[in-house]
Coordinates of C-alpha atoms and ligand atoms in Angstrom, one line a residue:
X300 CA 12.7 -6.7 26.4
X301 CA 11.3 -3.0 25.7
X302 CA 12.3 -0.2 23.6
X303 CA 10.2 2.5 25.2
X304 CA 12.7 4.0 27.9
X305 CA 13.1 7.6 27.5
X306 CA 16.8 6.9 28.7
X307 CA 19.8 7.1 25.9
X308 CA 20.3 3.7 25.7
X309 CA 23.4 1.8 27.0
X310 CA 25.6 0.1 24.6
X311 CA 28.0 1.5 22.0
X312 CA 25.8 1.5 18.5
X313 CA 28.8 2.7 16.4
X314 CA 29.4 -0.6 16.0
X315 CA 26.0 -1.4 14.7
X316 CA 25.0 -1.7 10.8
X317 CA 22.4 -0.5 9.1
X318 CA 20.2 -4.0 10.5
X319 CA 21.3 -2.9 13.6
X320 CA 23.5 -5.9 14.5
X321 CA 26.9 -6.3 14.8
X322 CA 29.7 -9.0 15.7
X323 CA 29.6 -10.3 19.4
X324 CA 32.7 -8.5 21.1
X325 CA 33.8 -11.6 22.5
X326 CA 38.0 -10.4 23.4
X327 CA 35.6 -7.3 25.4
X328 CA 34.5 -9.4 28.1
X329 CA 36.7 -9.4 31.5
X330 CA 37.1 -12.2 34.1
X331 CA 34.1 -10.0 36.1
X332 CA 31.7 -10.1 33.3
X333 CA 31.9 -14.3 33.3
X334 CA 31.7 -14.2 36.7
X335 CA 28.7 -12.1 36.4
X336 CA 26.9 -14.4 34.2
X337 CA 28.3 -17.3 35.8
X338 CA 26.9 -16.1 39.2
X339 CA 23.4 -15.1 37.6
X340 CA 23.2 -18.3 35.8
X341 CA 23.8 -20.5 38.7
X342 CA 21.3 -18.6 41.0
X343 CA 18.6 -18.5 38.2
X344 CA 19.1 -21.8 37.7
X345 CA 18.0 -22.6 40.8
X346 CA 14.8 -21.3 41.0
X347 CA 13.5 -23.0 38.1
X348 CA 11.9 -26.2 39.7
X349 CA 8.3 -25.3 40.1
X350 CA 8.7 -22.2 38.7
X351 CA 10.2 -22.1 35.3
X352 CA 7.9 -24.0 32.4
X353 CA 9.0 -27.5 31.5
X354 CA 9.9 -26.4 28.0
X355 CA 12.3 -23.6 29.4
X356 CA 14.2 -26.4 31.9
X357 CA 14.3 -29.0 29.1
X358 CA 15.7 -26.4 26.6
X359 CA 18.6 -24.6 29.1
X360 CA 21.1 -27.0 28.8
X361 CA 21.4 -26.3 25.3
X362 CA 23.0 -22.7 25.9
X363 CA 25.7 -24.4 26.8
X364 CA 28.7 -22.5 28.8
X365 CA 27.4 -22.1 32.4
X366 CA 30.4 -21.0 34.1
X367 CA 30.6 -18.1 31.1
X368 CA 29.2 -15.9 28.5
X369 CA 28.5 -17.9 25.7
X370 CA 30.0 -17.8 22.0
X371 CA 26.9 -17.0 20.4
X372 CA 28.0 -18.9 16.8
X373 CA 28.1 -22.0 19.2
X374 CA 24.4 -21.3 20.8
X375 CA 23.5 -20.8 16.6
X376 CA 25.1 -24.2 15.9
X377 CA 22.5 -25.7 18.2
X378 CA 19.1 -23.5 17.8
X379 CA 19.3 -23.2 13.9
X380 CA 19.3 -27.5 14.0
X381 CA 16.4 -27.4 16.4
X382 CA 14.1 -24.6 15.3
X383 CA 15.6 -22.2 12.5
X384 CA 16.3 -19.5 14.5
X385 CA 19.5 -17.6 15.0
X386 CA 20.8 -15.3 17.5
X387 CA 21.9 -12.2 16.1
X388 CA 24.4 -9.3 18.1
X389 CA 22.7 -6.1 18.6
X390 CA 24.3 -3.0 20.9
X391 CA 21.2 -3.0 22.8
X392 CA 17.9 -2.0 22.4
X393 CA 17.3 -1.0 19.0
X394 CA 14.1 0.8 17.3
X395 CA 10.6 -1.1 16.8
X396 CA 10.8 -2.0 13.1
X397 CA 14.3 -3.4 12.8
X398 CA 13.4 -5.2 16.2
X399 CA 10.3 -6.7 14.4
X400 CA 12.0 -7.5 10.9
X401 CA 14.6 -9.1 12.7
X402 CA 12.2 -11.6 14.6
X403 CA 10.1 -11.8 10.9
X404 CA 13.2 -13.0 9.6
X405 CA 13.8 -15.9 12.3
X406 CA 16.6 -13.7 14.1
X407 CA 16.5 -13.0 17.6
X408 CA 18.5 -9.6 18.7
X409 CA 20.5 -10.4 21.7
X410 CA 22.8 -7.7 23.5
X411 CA 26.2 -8.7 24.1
X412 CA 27.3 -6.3 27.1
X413 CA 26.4 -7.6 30.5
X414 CA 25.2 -6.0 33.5
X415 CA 27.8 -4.7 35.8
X416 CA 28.1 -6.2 39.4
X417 CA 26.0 -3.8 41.6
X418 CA 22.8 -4.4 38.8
X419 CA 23.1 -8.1 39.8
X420 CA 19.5 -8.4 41.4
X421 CA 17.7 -5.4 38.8
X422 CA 18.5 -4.1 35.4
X423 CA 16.0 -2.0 33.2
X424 CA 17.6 -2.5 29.7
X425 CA 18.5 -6.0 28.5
X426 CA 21.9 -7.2 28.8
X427 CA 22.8 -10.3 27.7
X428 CA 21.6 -12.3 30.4
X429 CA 18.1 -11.3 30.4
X430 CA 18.5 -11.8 26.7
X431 CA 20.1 -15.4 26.2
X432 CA 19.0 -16.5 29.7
X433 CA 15.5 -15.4 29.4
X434 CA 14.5 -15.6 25.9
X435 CA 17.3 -18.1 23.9
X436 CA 15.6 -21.1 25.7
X437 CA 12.4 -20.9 24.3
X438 CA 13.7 -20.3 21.2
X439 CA 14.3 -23.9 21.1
X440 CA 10.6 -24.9 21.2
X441 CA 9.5 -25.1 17.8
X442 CA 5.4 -24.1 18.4
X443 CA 7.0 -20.5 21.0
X444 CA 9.6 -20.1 18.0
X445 CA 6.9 -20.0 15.2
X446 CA 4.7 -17.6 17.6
X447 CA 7.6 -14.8 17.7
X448 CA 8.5 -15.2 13.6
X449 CA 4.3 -14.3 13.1
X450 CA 4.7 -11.2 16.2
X451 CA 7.7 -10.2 14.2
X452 CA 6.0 -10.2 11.2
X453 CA 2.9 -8.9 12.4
X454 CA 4.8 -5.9 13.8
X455 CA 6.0 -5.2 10.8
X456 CA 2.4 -4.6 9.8
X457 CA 1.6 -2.8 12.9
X458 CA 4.6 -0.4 12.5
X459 CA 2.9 0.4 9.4
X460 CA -0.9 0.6 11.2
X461 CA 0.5 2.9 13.8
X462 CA -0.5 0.4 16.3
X463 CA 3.1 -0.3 17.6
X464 CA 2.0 0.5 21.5
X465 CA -0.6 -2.2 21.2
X466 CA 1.6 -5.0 19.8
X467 CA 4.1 -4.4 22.3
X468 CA 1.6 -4.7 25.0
X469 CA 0.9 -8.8 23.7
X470 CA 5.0 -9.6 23.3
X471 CA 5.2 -7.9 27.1
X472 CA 2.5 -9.7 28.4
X473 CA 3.7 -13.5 26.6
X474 CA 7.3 -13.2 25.7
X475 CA 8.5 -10.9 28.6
X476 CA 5.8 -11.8 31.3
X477 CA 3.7 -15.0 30.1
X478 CA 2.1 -17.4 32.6
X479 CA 1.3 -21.0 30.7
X480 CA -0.9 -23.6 33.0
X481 CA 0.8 -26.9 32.9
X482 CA -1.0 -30.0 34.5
X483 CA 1.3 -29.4 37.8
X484 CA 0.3 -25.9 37.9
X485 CA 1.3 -22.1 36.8
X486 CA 4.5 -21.5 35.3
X487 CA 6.4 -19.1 33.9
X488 CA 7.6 -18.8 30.2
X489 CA 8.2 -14.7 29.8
X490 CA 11.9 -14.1 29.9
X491 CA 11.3 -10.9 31.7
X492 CA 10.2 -13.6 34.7
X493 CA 12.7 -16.3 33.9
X494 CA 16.0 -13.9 34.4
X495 CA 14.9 -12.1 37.5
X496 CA 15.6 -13.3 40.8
X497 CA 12.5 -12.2 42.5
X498 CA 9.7 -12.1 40.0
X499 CA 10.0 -16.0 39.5
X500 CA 8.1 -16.7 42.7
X501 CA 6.5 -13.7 43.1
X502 CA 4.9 -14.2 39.4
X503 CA 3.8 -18.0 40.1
X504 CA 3.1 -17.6 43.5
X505 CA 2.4 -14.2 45.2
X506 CA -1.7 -13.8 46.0
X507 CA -0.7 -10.0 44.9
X508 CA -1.2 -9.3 41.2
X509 CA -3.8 -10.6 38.9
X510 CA -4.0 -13.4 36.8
X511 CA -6.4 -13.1 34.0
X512 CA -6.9 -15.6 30.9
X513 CA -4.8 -14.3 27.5
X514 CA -7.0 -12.5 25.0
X515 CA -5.6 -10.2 22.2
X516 CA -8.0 -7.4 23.1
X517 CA -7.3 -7.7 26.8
X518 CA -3.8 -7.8 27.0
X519 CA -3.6 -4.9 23.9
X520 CA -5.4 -2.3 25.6
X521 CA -3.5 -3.2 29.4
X522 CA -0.5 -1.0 30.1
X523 CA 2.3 -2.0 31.7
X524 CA 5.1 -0.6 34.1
X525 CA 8.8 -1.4 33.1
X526 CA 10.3 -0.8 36.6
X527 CA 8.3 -2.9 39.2
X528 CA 7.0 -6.5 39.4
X529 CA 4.1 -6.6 37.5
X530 CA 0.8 -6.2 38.8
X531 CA -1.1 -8.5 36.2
X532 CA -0.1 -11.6 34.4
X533 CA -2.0 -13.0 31.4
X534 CA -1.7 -17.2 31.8
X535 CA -2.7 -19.3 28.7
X536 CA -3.2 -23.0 28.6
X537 CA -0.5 -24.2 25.9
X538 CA 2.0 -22.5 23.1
X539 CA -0.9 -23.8 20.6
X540 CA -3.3 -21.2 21.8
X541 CA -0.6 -18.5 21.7
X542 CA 0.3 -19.3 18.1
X543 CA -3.4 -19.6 17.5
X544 CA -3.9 -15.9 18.2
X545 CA -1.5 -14.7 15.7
X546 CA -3.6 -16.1 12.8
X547 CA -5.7 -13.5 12.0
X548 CA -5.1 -10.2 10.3
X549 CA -5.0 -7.5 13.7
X550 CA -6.7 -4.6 11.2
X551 CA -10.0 -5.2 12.8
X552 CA -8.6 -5.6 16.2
X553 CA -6.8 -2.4 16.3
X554 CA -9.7 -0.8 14.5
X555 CA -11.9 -1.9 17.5
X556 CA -9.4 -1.4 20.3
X557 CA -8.9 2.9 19.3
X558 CA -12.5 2.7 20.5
X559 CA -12.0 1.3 23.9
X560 CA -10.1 3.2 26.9
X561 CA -6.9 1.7 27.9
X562 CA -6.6 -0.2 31.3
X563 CA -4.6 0.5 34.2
X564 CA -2.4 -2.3 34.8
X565 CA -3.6 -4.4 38.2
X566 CA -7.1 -3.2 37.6
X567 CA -9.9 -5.7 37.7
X568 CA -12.9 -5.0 35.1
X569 CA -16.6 -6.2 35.3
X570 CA -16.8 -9.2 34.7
X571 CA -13.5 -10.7 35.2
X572 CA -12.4 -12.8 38.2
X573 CA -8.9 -11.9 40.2
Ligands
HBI723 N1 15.4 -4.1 21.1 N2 17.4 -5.2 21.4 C1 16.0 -5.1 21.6 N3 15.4 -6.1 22.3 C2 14.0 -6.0 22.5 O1 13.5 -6.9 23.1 C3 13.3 -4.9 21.9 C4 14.0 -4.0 21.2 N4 13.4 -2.9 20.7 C5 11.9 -2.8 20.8 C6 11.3 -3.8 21.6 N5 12.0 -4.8 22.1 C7 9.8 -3.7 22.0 O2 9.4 -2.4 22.0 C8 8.9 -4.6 21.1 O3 7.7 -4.8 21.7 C9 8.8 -3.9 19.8
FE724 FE1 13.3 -9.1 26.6

């Protein structure tokens, strides 16, 4: 998810090192908190035909525990055989550059506290559900996987460029809120879409918002809302393309973008089609 809320954020970091993880406080979750996830898990589930990308229903199963929170040493057994990656604890959202070393270094943060029951439909900050729901799956596809190691390490860069806001616009606008065109039509891959109960349809379906084709300079200088359904989505045609994109150096890019006005998000410019 995000780390620009104003908000202090939720989640006790005194048990955080200086990498910003810590151990999963497993004994800490009550009866409620599985029956949270097992009630978000079961409802998100199913929504996914015709709506959730074929990669994210292949890959699901492979969290394992439905009808609880997850050991997360038993979701590494399976995703560092498959692509590499591990999950690591964090106390929630942590700042931009340990975020993006983390991911440079093939380690996805995931919070371990869970939403309580009355945020069932909406949460701002990520909880473990949004996180190991939304993004764990396509962890597992090896092309998606080697897309967030290069964002991680290109954030690293970026963090030094000063060009943090930009970057964060192209993970929210693939990892959190991507669109991918599959033979059978648009589907979502962005976890921000796969974990909430009414942006899967309204994402994939609703006439509403726009859907534009994924370009770096596009989606960079496009700001985004983190309260409200979105009101543009960027679709691309295959993880190929997306991994494609993160080839280059961004220098140049930035460069070019502090020269262009940022766009409002929902806002159709010359040119482009809704
Ligand atoms: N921290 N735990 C956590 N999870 C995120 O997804 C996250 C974060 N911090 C910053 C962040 N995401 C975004 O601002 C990135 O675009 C940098
Ligand atoms: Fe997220």
């Amino acid at each position: 998810m995000y780390g620009s809320s104003d908000r202090p954020p939720r989640g006790d970091y005194s048990r955080a090192g200086a990498d910003y993880t810590c151990p999963q406080n497993y004994a800490a979750y009550t009866e409620a908190d599985h029956a949270t996830y097992r009630q978000l898990y079961a409802r998100q589930a199913a929504l996914l035909p015709g709506l959730a990308c074929d990669e994210f229903i292949a890959a699901l199963p492979s969290l394992g525990a439905s009808d609880r929170i997850p050991r997360f040493e038993a979701v590494n057994e399976r995703l560092m055989k498959a692509t590499g990656w591990e999950i690591v604890t964090v106390p929630g959202l942590i700042p931009e550059l340990p975020f993006f070393s983390l991911l440079a270094n093939r380690k996805f943060p995931v919070t371990d506290w869970i939403r309580t029951p009355a945020e069932l439909d909406y949460i701002v900050e990520p909880d473990v559900f949004h996180d190991l729901f939304g993004h764990v799956p396509m962890l597992f596809n090896p092309v998606l996987a080697d897309y967030v190691q290069r964002y991680g390490q290109g954030g690293v860069k970026a963090h030094a460029l000063g060009a943090c806001e930009q970057l964060s616009r192209l993970y929210w606008y693939t990892i959190e809120f991507g669109l991918i065109r599959q033979p059978d039509g648009l589907r979502a891959y962005g976890a921000g879409i796969l974990s909430s109960k009414g942006e899967m349809a309204f994402s994939v379906r609703d006439p509403s918002p726009l859907r534009l084709p994924l370009t770096l300079e596009r989606a960079m200088r496009t700001r985004y809302k983190i309260d409200t359904y979105q009101q543009n989505y960027f679709v691309i045609d295959s993880f190929d393309q997306l991994f494609d994109l993160t080839a280059a150096d961004f220098t140049a890019l930035y460069q070019n973008l502090a020269l262009l006005p940022e766009i409002q998000p929902g806002v159709l410019q010359a040119g482009e089609r809704a």
